Amino acid sequence: MHNNYYFLRQISSRLNEQLTGFTLVSCFSQSKDEIVFEFNNAKTSFFIRADLQGDFSCLTFPESFKRARKNSIDLLNEALMKKVVGVQQFENERSFVINLEDDLGVLFKMHGNKGNVVLLNGDVEIGRFKNNIAGGAETDRHIDWSKENFEKHIDQLEKVYFTFGKKLIKKDWDYIQQLKSQLEDPKYYVTRRELSLVPIESAEVYTDPIKAVNEFYFLHVSKYAFEKEKTSVLSRLRTDIQQTRSWLQKTSAKLEELRSDDHYKAWGDLVMANLHSVTAGSKSIEVENFYNNNESIVIPLDKTLSPQKNAERYYRKGKNQQIEITKLKEGLDKKSKELSVRELELAKAEEATSVKSLPAPRDHQSSTTVSLPYRQFEFKSFKIWVGKDAKTNDELTLKYSFKEDLWMHVRDDSGSHVLLKHQANKPFPKDVIEYAASIAAFFSKRKTEPLCAVIVTPKKFVRKRKGDPAGAVVVEREEVVLVEPHGPTHNS
């Protein structure tokens, strides 16, 4: 009820006693929803602060107010250095005006989320604090307090006694008379949630409306600040937990995939054990796999390399794969610990009853995280890796690729590097190549074109020169396919 007519009439009455003869010496704002007035009588200052937020508006009367040196602006300059000649409350309205010399007036319209402060010259508006909210002068409103009118509108009392508010209305004549008398000469009951002119439980009781509203504002704002901060902390923690769980799930799946496909070292061992069986220029070798009950296995070979070099190539791939597995395991361990911490913080935040008991915000930039330098997609069991930016394009192409992977990039423009991952003994189907190429087109600056030229080449024909900028590479041999740019439809 801090913006109720019956409370504001008490405020305006006090202001009339307090301010008559004072001079308005300053009017300024240092935030978009707050306007401050300073009145002075050459001995002391009296301040009015109007907080006119969309979801909360309230007048307060601080004993002192320090104006910021920066980011403040003077307002309603026409009214400055004018003396107060009186304060007028509009009858049955949530508005009052501080009348000044020269027929000027500062009108306070405490209309909830449409509250405003208006400067008047007579009945003409000459300025306002919030330009997006209607200003204009006010007039008195009449209420017929007769018993006849009460009985006539017994089912519409909310409209008849609109100054009471819906919660206080009862179809009882004696009650209405008693309530009216109480509201016209009230005490003030203050809690964090409301300022009431009728008794409420667990409330502090005041007889001074200015002290009452100052205390209400302090309690309300401190509670609002806590609830706002708590909501923010809970939202952040829940988002962190959800993202961390998703990352753990995807990374665990990736780790299992790498572990189940850990064959390169075994192939190197098998090639070395069968060097005598490899003829120069062979594209493959069929041997008995002593790691799997001596079952026959066909191992692809690079015909341009010697048997020993082929074995070294597989050992190197196996080593790189183990490095990736180790990094993923380290990342999973760190993320699991982070998740445990976040879950404990969430439980603490949910039980918090003050700002001090909320978990301190974390610097997300300083927390250790492991992020793969590519997006992962899948089509017909073939994996497609897509770089995220210039830096991760380099990482993807130089550190996470094998020579047999197909490398793709939009031709003659910028875009993501794309790898279509090679699978042992499985050629790349034409539709899979075209699908991956359409993704490369989609993650490029030509994604809006109907057809796009995309370079397709084995990774072994892609190299980076020393000194080239991030993402820049040299393609020594290429084919070009024309595809429609399409985003991925199967996200692994």
Coordinates of C-alpha atoms in Angstrom, one line a residue:
M1 CA 0.0 0.0 0.0
H2 CA 3.0 2.3 -0.2
N3 CA 1.5 3.9 -3.4
N4 CA -2.1 3.8 -2.1
Y5 CA -4.0 7.0 -1.9
Y6 CA -4.4 6.9 1.8
F7 CA -0.7 6.5 2.4
L8 CA 0.2 9.2 -0.1
R9 CA -2.2 11.6 1.5
Q10 CA -0.2 11.1 4.7
I11 CA 3.1 11.7 2.9
S12 CA 1.8 14.8 1.1
S13 CA 0.5 16.2 4.4
R14 CA 3.9 15.7 6.0
L15 CA 5.7 17.2 3.0
N16 CA 3.4 20.3 3.2
E17 CA 4.6 20.8 6.8
Q18 CA 8.2 20.0 6.0
L19 CA 8.8 21.8 2.7
T20 CA 6.7 25.0 2.6
G21 CA 9.3 27.8 2.5
F22 CA 12.1 25.5 1.3
T23 CA 13.7 26.1 -2.1
L24 CA 14.3 23.5 -4.8
V25 CA 18.0 23.7 -5.2
S26 CA 18.8 20.6 -7.2
C27 CA 17.0 18.0 -9.4
F28 CA 19.0 15.2 -11.1
S29 CA 19.2 11.6 -12.2
Q30 CA 22.0 9.1 -12.2
S31 CA 20.1 6.1 -13.4
K32 CA 17.3 5.7 -15.9
D33 CA 14.6 4.9 -13.2
E34 CA 15.6 7.3 -10.4
I35 CA 15.1 11.0 -9.9
V36 CA 16.4 12.9 -6.9
F37 CA 15.2 16.3 -5.5
E38 CA 17.1 18.4 -2.9
F39 CA 15.2 21.2 -1.1
N40 CA 17.0 23.6 1.2
N41 CA 16.0 26.5 3.6
A42 CA 19.5 27.8 4.1
K43 CA 19.9 25.7 7.2
T44 CA 19.2 22.1 6.2
S45 CA 18.5 20.0 3.2
F46 CA 15.5 17.6 2.6
F47 CA 15.8 14.9 -0.1
I48 CA 13.1 13.1 -2.1
R49 CA 14.1 10.1 -4.2
A50 CA 11.6 8.7 -6.6
D51 CA 12.5 5.1 -7.7
L52 CA 10.3 4.5 -10.8
Q53 CA 11.3 1.0 -12.0
G54 CA 8.8 -0.8 -14.2
D55 CA 8.2 -3.6 -11.6
F56 CA 8.6 -1.4 -8.5
S57 CA 8.0 2.3 -7.8
C58 CA 8.5 4.0 -4.5
L59 CA 9.2 7.3 -2.8
T60 CA 11.9 7.5 -0.2
F61 CA 13.3 10.4 1.9
P62 CA 17.0 9.9 2.6
E63 CA 18.7 12.0 5.3
S64 CA 21.5 12.7 2.9
F65 CA 22.4 11.9 -0.7
K66 CA 25.8 12.0 -2.4
R67 CA 25.6 12.8 -6.1
A68 CA 28.0 10.9 -8.3
R69 CA 30.6 13.0 -10.1
K70 CA 30.0 11.2 -13.3
N71 CA 26.9 9.8 -15.2
S72 CA 24.4 12.2 -13.6
I73 CA 22.2 14.7 -15.4
D74 CA 20.4 17.8 -14.2
L75 CA 16.6 17.8 -14.8
L76 CA 13.6 20.1 -14.7
N77 CA 15.8 23.1 -14.7
E78 CA 12.9 25.6 -15.0
A79 CA 11.9 24.7 -11.4
L80 CA 15.3 25.2 -9.8
M81 CA 15.7 28.0 -7.2
K82 CA 11.9 28.2 -6.8
K83 CA 10.4 28.2 -3.4
V84 CA 7.8 25.7 -2.3
V85 CA 4.4 27.4 -1.6
G86 CA 2.6 24.2 -0.6
V87 CA 1.9 20.5 -1.3
Q88 CA -1.5 19.5 -2.7
Q89 CA -2.9 15.9 -2.6
F90 CA -5.4 15.1 -5.3
E91 CA -8.5 13.6 -3.8
N92 CA -8.8 9.8 -4.2
E93 CA -5.8 9.8 -6.5
R94 CA -2.3 8.4 -6.2
S95 CA -0.8 11.7 -7.1
F96 CA 0.3 14.9 -5.4
V97 CA 2.0 18.1 -6.5
I98 CA 4.6 20.2 -4.8
N99 CA 3.6 23.7 -5.8
L100 CA 6.4 26.3 -6.4
E101 CA 6.6 30.0 -7.1
D102 CA 5.6 31.3 -10.5
D103 CA 2.7 28.9 -10.9
L104 CA 5.1 25.9 -11.3
G105 CA 4.5 22.5 -9.8
V106 CA 6.3 19.1 -9.6
L107 CA 3.7 16.4 -9.9
F108 CA 4.4 12.9 -8.5
K109 CA 2.2 10.3 -10.2
M110 CA 2.7 7.1 -8.3
H111 CA 0.8 4.8 -10.7
G112 CA 2.7 1.6 -10.2
N113 CA 4.6 0.6 -13.4
K114 CA 3.4 3.9 -15.0
G115 CA 4.8 6.1 -12.3
N116 CA 6.3 9.4 -13.4
V117 CA 7.3 12.9 -12.3
V118 CA 6.0 15.8 -14.3
L119 CA 6.8 19.5 -14.3
L120 CA 3.7 21.7 -14.7
N121 CA 3.1 25.4 -15.4
G122 CA -0.4 25.8 -14.2
D123 CA -2.2 22.8 -15.7
V124 CA 0.2 22.6 -18.7
E125 CA 2.9 20.0 -18.8
I126 CA 6.3 21.5 -19.6
G127 CA 8.6 18.6 -18.8
R128 CA 8.6 15.1 -17.5
F129 CA 11.1 12.6 -16.2
K130 CA 10.1 9.5 -18.2
N131 CA 9.3 10.5 -21.8
N132 CA 7.8 7.1 -22.7
I133 CA 5.1 7.3 -20.0
A134 CA 2.2 9.7 -20.2
G135 CA 2.4 12.9 -18.1
G136 CA -0.2 15.6 -17.9
A137 CA -2.0 17.2 -15.0
E138 CA -4.3 15.4 -12.5
T139 CA -7.7 16.1 -11.1
D140 CA -9.6 15.1 -8.0
R141 CA -11.9 12.0 -8.1
H142 CA -15.2 11.7 -6.3
I143 CA -16.5 8.8 -4.2
D144 CA -20.1 8.6 -3.0
W145 CA -19.8 7.4 0.6
S146 CA -23.6 7.2 1.2
K147 CA -25.2 4.0 2.5
E148 CA -27.7 4.2 -0.4
N149 CA -24.8 4.1 -2.9
F150 CA -23.3 1.2 -1.0
E151 CA -26.5 -0.9 -1.2
K152 CA -27.1 0.1 -4.8
H153 CA -23.7 -1.2 -5.9
I154 CA -23.3 -4.0 -3.4
D155 CA -21.9 -6.3 -6.1
Q156 CA -19.5 -3.7 -7.5
L157 CA -17.9 -2.3 -4.4
E158 CA -14.4 -2.6 -5.9
K159 CA -15.4 0.0 -8.4
V160 CA -17.1 2.2 -5.8
Y161 CA -14.3 2.1 -3.2
F162 CA -11.4 2.0 -5.7
T163 CA -9.1 3.6 -3.2
F164 CA -9.3 0.6 -0.8
G165 CA -7.9 -2.1 -3.1
K166 CA -9.5 -5.4 -3.9
K167 CA -8.1 -7.3 -0.9
L168 CA -9.8 -5.0 1.7
I169 CA -13.3 -5.0 0.2
K170 CA -16.2 -6.7 2.1
K171 CA -19.9 -6.5 1.6
D172 CA -20.4 -5.1 5.1
W173 CA -21.4 -1.5 5.6
D174 CA -20.1 -1.2 9.2
Y175 CA -16.8 -2.7 8.1
I176 CA -16.5 -0.2 5.2
Q177 CA -17.0 2.7 7.6
Q178 CA -14.6 1.3 10.1
L179 CA -12.0 0.7 7.4
K180 CA -12.4 4.2 6.0
S181 CA -11.8 5.7 9.5
Q182 CA -8.8 3.5 10.1
L183 CA -7.2 4.4 6.7
E184 CA -7.7 8.1 7.2
D185 CA -5.8 8.1 10.5
P186 CA -3.5 5.0 10.2
K187 CA -0.5 3.4 11.7
Y188 CA 2.0 1.8 9.3
Y189 CA 2.9 -1.9 9.4
V190 CA 6.1 -2.7 7.6
T191 CA 7.6 -6.0 6.4
R192 CA 9.9 -6.9 3.6
R193 CA 7.0 -7.6 1.3
E194 CA 4.7 -4.7 2.0
L195 CA 3.8 -1.5 3.8
S196 CA 0.3 -1.8 5.1
L197 CA -2.2 0.6 6.8
V198 CA -4.0 -2.3 8.4
P199 CA -2.5 -4.7 10.9
I200 CA -0.4 -7.6 9.5
E201 CA 1.5 -10.3 11.3
S202 CA 5.2 -10.0 12.1
A203 CA 5.3 -6.4 11.1
E204 CA 7.2 -3.4 12.6
V205 CA 4.7 -0.7 13.5
Y206 CA 5.5 3.0 12.7
T207 CA 3.6 6.2 13.3
D208 CA 5.7 8.3 10.9
P209 CA 4.9 7.7 7.3
I210 CA 8.4 8.9 6.1
K211 CA 10.2 6.6 8.5
A212 CA 7.8 3.8 7.6
V213 CA 8.4 4.0 3.8
N214 CA 12.2 4.4 4.2
E215 CA 12.3 1.2 6.3
F216 CA 10.0 -0.6 3.8
Y217 CA 12.2 0.5 0.9
F218 CA 15.4 -0.7 2.6
L219 CA 13.9 -4.1 3.5
H220 CA 12.3 -4.6 0.1
V221 CA 15.3 -3.6 -1.9
S222 CA 17.7 -5.8 0.2
K223 CA 15.3 -8.7 -0.2
Y224 CA 14.8 -8.0 -3.9
A225 CA 18.6 -7.9 -4.4
F226 CA 19.1 -11.2 -2.6
E227 CA 16.3 -12.9 -4.5
K228 CA 17.6 -11.5 -7.8
E229 CA 21.2 -12.6 -7.0
K230 CA 20.0 -16.1 -5.9
T231 CA 18.0 -16.5 -9.1
S232 CA 21.0 -15.6 -11.1
V233 CA 23.3 -17.9 -9.2
L234 CA 20.8 -20.8 -9.4
S235 CA 20.4 -20.3 -13.2
R236 CA 24.1 -20.1 -13.8
L237 CA 24.8 -23.3 -11.8
R238 CA 22.0 -25.3 -13.4
T239 CA 23.2 -24.3 -16.8
D240 CA 26.8 -25.2 -15.9
I241 CA 25.7 -28.6 -14.6
Q242 CA 23.6 -29.3 -17.6
Q243 CA 26.4 -28.3 -20.0
T244 CA 29.0 -30.3 -18.0
R245 CA 26.8 -33.4 -18.0
S246 CA 26.3 -33.1 -21.7
W247 CA 30.0 -32.7 -22.3
L248 CA 30.8 -35.7 -20.1
Q249 CA 28.3 -37.9 -22.0
K250 CA 29.6 -36.9 -25.5
T251 CA 33.3 -37.1 -24.5
S252 CA 32.8 -40.5 -22.8
A253 CA 31.2 -41.8 -26.0
K254 CA 34.1 -40.4 -28.0
L255 CA 36.6 -42.1 -25.6
E256 CA 34.9 -45.4 -25.9
E257 CA 34.9 -45.1 -29.7
L258 CA 38.7 -44.5 -29.8
R259 CA 39.4 -47.3 -27.4
S260 CA 37.3 -49.8 -29.5
D261 CA 39.1 -48.7 -32.6
D262 CA 42.7 -48.8 -31.2
H263 CA 44.2 -51.0 -34.0
Y264 CA 47.1 -49.0 -35.4
K265 CA 49.8 -50.3 -33.1
A266 CA 48.7 -53.9 -33.8
W267 CA 48.8 -53.2 -37.5
G268 CA 52.4 -51.8 -37.1
D269 CA 53.4 -55.0 -35.2
L270 CA 51.8 -57.2 -37.8
V271 CA 53.6 -55.4 -40.7
M272 CA 56.9 -55.7 -38.9
A273 CA 56.4 -59.4 -38.2
N274 CA 55.7 -60.0 -41.8
L275 CA 58.3 -57.8 -43.6
H276 CA 59.5 -60.8 -45.6
S277 CA 56.0 -61.1 -47.1
V278 CA 55.7 -57.6 -48.3
T279 CA 56.6 -56.9 -51.9
A280 CA 57.6 -53.5 -53.2
G281 CA 54.6 -51.4 -54.3
S282 CA 52.0 -53.5 -52.5
K283 CA 48.8 -51.7 -51.7
S284 CA 47.9 -54.2 -48.9
I285 CA 49.1 -57.3 -47.1
E286 CA 47.1 -60.2 -45.8
V287 CA 48.5 -61.8 -42.7
E288 CA 47.5 -63.9 -39.7
N289 CA 46.5 -61.7 -36.7
F290 CA 48.2 -63.1 -33.7
Y291 CA 46.3 -60.6 -31.6
N292 CA 43.0 -62.2 -32.6
N293 CA 43.3 -66.0 -32.7
N294 CA 45.4 -65.9 -35.9
E295 CA 42.4 -64.9 -38.0
S296 CA 43.2 -63.5 -41.4
I297 CA 43.4 -59.7 -41.8
V298 CA 44.1 -57.4 -44.7
I299 CA 46.2 -54.3 -43.8
P300 CA 46.2 -51.4 -46.2
L301 CA 49.7 -50.1 -47.3
D302 CA 51.0 -47.0 -48.9
K303 CA 52.7 -48.4 -52.0
T304 CA 55.1 -45.5 -52.1
L305 CA 56.6 -46.4 -48.7
S306 CA 58.8 -49.2 -47.7
P307 CA 57.4 -51.9 -45.3
Q308 CA 59.3 -50.4 -42.4
K309 CA 57.9 -46.9 -43.2
N310 CA 54.4 -48.3 -43.4
A311 CA 54.9 -49.8 -39.9
E312 CA 56.3 -46.5 -38.6
R313 CA 53.2 -44.8 -40.0
Y314 CA 50.9 -47.0 -38.1
Y315 CA 52.9 -46.7 -34.9
R316 CA 52.7 -42.9 -35.3
K317 CA 48.9 -43.1 -35.8
G318 CA 48.6 -45.3 -32.8
K319 CA 50.7 -42.9 -30.7
N320 CA 48.6 -39.9 -31.8
Q321 CA 45.5 -41.9 -30.9
Q322 CA 46.8 -42.7 -27.5
I323 CA 47.7 -39.0 -26.9
E324 CA 44.1 -38.1 -27.8
I325 CA 42.8 -40.8 -25.5
T326 CA 45.0 -39.5 -22.6
K327 CA 43.8 -35.9 -23.2
L328 CA 40.1 -37.0 -23.2
K329 CA 40.7 -39.0 -20.0
E330 CA 42.3 -36.0 -18.3
G331 CA 39.4 -33.8 -19.5
L332 CA 36.8 -36.3 -18.2
D333 CA 38.5 -36.4 -14.8
K334 CA 38.6 -32.6 -14.5
K335 CA 35.1 -32.2 -15.7
S336 CA 33.8 -34.8 -13.3
K337 CA 35.4 -33.0 -10.4
E338 CA 34.0 -29.7 -11.6
L339 CA 30.5 -31.3 -11.8
S340 CA 30.8 -32.5 -8.2
V341 CA 31.7 -29.0 -7.1
R342 CA 28.9 -27.4 -9.0
E343 CA 26.4 -29.8 -7.6
L344 CA 27.5 -29.0 -4.0
E345 CA 27.3 -25.3 -4.9
L346 CA 23.8 -25.7 -6.2
A347 CA 22.6 -27.4 -3.0
K348 CA 24.2 -24.6 -1.0
A349 CA 22.6 -21.9 -3.2
E350 CA 19.1 -23.6 -2.9
E351 CA 19.3 -23.4 0.9
A352 CA 20.8 -19.9 1.0
T353 CA 18.9 -17.2 3.0
S354 CA 21.2 -14.3 2.4
V355 CA 23.6 -12.9 -0.2
K356 CA 26.6 -13.9 2.0
S357 CA 25.5 -17.5 2.1
L358 CA 25.4 -17.8 -1.7
P359 CA 28.4 -19.4 -3.5
A360 CA 30.8 -16.9 -4.8
P361 CA 30.8 -16.4 -8.6
R362 CA 33.5 -18.3 -10.4
D363 CA 35.7 -16.9 -13.1
H364 CA 34.7 -19.2 -16.0
Q365 CA 37.7 -18.0 -18.0
S366 CA 40.2 -19.3 -15.4
S367 CA 38.6 -22.7 -15.0
T368 CA 40.4 -25.5 -16.7
T369 CA 38.3 -27.1 -19.5
V370 CA 39.1 -29.4 -22.3
S371 CA 37.4 -28.7 -25.6
L372 CA 37.8 -30.5 -28.9
P373 CA 38.7 -28.2 -31.8
Y374 CA 35.9 -29.5 -34.0
R375 CA 32.2 -30.2 -34.2
Q376 CA 31.3 -33.8 -34.7
F377 CA 28.7 -35.2 -37.1
E378 CA 27.9 -38.6 -38.5
F379 CA 26.4 -39.9 -41.7
K380 CA 26.0 -43.6 -42.6
S381 CA 28.5 -44.5 -39.9
F382 CA 31.2 -42.2 -41.3
K383 CA 32.4 -39.4 -39.0
I384 CA 32.6 -35.8 -40.2
W385 CA 34.7 -33.3 -38.2
V386 CA 34.2 -29.6 -38.8
G387 CA 36.6 -26.9 -37.5
K388 CA 35.1 -24.1 -35.4
D389 CA 37.3 -21.1 -36.4
A390 CA 40.7 -20.3 -38.0
K391 CA 42.7 -21.5 -35.1
T392 CA 40.8 -24.7 -34.6
N393 CA 40.9 -25.3 -38.4
D394 CA 44.7 -25.6 -38.0
E395 CA 44.4 -27.9 -35.0
L396 CA 41.9 -30.1 -36.8
T397 CA 44.0 -30.4 -40.0
L398 CA 47.4 -30.6 -38.5
K399 CA 46.9 -32.5 -35.3
Y400 CA 43.7 -34.5 -35.5
S401 CA 43.9 -35.9 -39.1
F402 CA 45.4 -38.9 -40.8
K403 CA 46.6 -39.0 -44.4
E404 CA 43.7 -41.2 -45.5
D405 CA 41.1 -38.8 -44.3
L406 CA 39.3 -36.7 -46.9
W407 CA 39.9 -33.0 -46.4
M408 CA 37.3 -30.5 -47.6
H409 CA 37.0 -26.7 -47.9
V410 CA 34.8 -24.3 -49.8
R411 CA 36.8 -23.1 -52.9
D412 CA 38.0 -19.5 -53.1
D413 CA 36.4 -18.3 -49.9
S414 CA 36.7 -18.6 -46.1
G415 CA 35.0 -21.4 -44.2
S416 CA 35.6 -24.4 -41.9
H417 CA 38.1 -27.2 -42.6
V418 CA 36.2 -30.5 -42.8
L419 CA 37.5 -34.0 -42.4
L420 CA 35.7 -37.1 -43.5
K421 CA 37.3 -39.7 -41.4
H422 CA 38.8 -42.8 -43.0
Q423 CA 37.7 -46.2 -41.9
A424 CA 39.9 -49.3 -42.5
N425 CA 38.9 -51.3 -45.6
K426 CA 35.9 -49.0 -46.3
P427 CA 36.0 -46.8 -49.4
F428 CA 34.2 -43.4 -49.2
P429 CA 30.8 -43.7 -50.9
K430 CA 29.8 -40.9 -53.3
D431 CA 26.8 -39.9 -51.3
V432 CA 28.8 -39.6 -48.1
I433 CA 31.4 -37.4 -49.9
E434 CA 28.7 -35.2 -51.2
Y435 CA 27.0 -35.0 -47.8
A436 CA 30.2 -34.0 -46.1
A437 CA 30.9 -31.5 -48.9
S438 CA 27.5 -29.9 -48.4
I439 CA 28.4 -29.4 -44.7
A440 CA 31.7 -27.8 -45.7
A441 CA 29.6 -25.4 -47.9
F442 CA 27.2 -24.7 -45.1
F443 CA 30.0 -23.8 -42.7
S444 CA 31.4 -21.2 -45.1
K445 CA 30.6 -17.7 -46.3
R446 CA 28.9 -19.2 -49.4
K447 CA 26.2 -21.0 -47.3
T448 CA 23.4 -18.9 -48.9
E449 CA 24.3 -19.8 -52.5
P450 CA 22.3 -22.4 -54.4
L451 CA 25.4 -24.3 -55.5
C452 CA 28.9 -24.2 -54.0
A453 CA 32.2 -25.5 -55.2
V454 CA 34.0 -27.5 -52.5
I455 CA 37.6 -28.8 -52.6
V456 CA 37.9 -32.6 -51.9
T457 CA 41.3 -34.2 -51.5
P458 CA 43.1 -36.7 -49.3
K459 CA 44.6 -35.0 -46.2
K460 CA 48.1 -36.0 -47.3
F461 CA 47.9 -33.4 -50.1
V462 CA 47.3 -30.6 -47.6
R463 CA 50.2 -28.8 -45.9
K464 CA 50.8 -25.6 -44.1
R465 CA 53.7 -23.3 -44.9
K466 CA 55.7 -21.6 -42.1
G467 CA 54.4 -18.1 -41.5
D468 CA 51.0 -18.6 -43.0
P469 CA 48.1 -17.1 -41.0
A470 CA 45.8 -19.3 -39.0
G471 CA 43.6 -21.5 -41.1
A472 CA 45.6 -20.9 -44.3
V473 CA 46.9 -24.1 -46.0
V474 CA 48.3 -25.2 -49.4
V475 CA 46.4 -27.9 -51.3
E476 CA 48.7 -29.7 -53.7
R477 CA 46.2 -31.9 -55.5
E478 CA 42.4 -31.4 -55.5
E479 CA 39.1 -32.3 -57.0
V480 CA 36.1 -30.1 -56.9
V481 CA 32.4 -31.1 -56.3
L482 CA 29.4 -28.9 -56.7
V483 CA 26.9 -29.3 -53.9
E484 CA 24.0 -27.4 -52.3
P485 CA 24.9 -26.1 -48.9
H486 CA 23.1 -28.0 -46.2
G487 CA 23.5 -28.1 -42.4
P488 CA 24.1 -31.5 -40.7
T489 CA 21.1 -33.6 -39.9
H490 CA 22.8 -36.2 -37.8
N491 CA 24.7 -34.7 -34.8
S492 CA 26.8 -37.4 -33.0

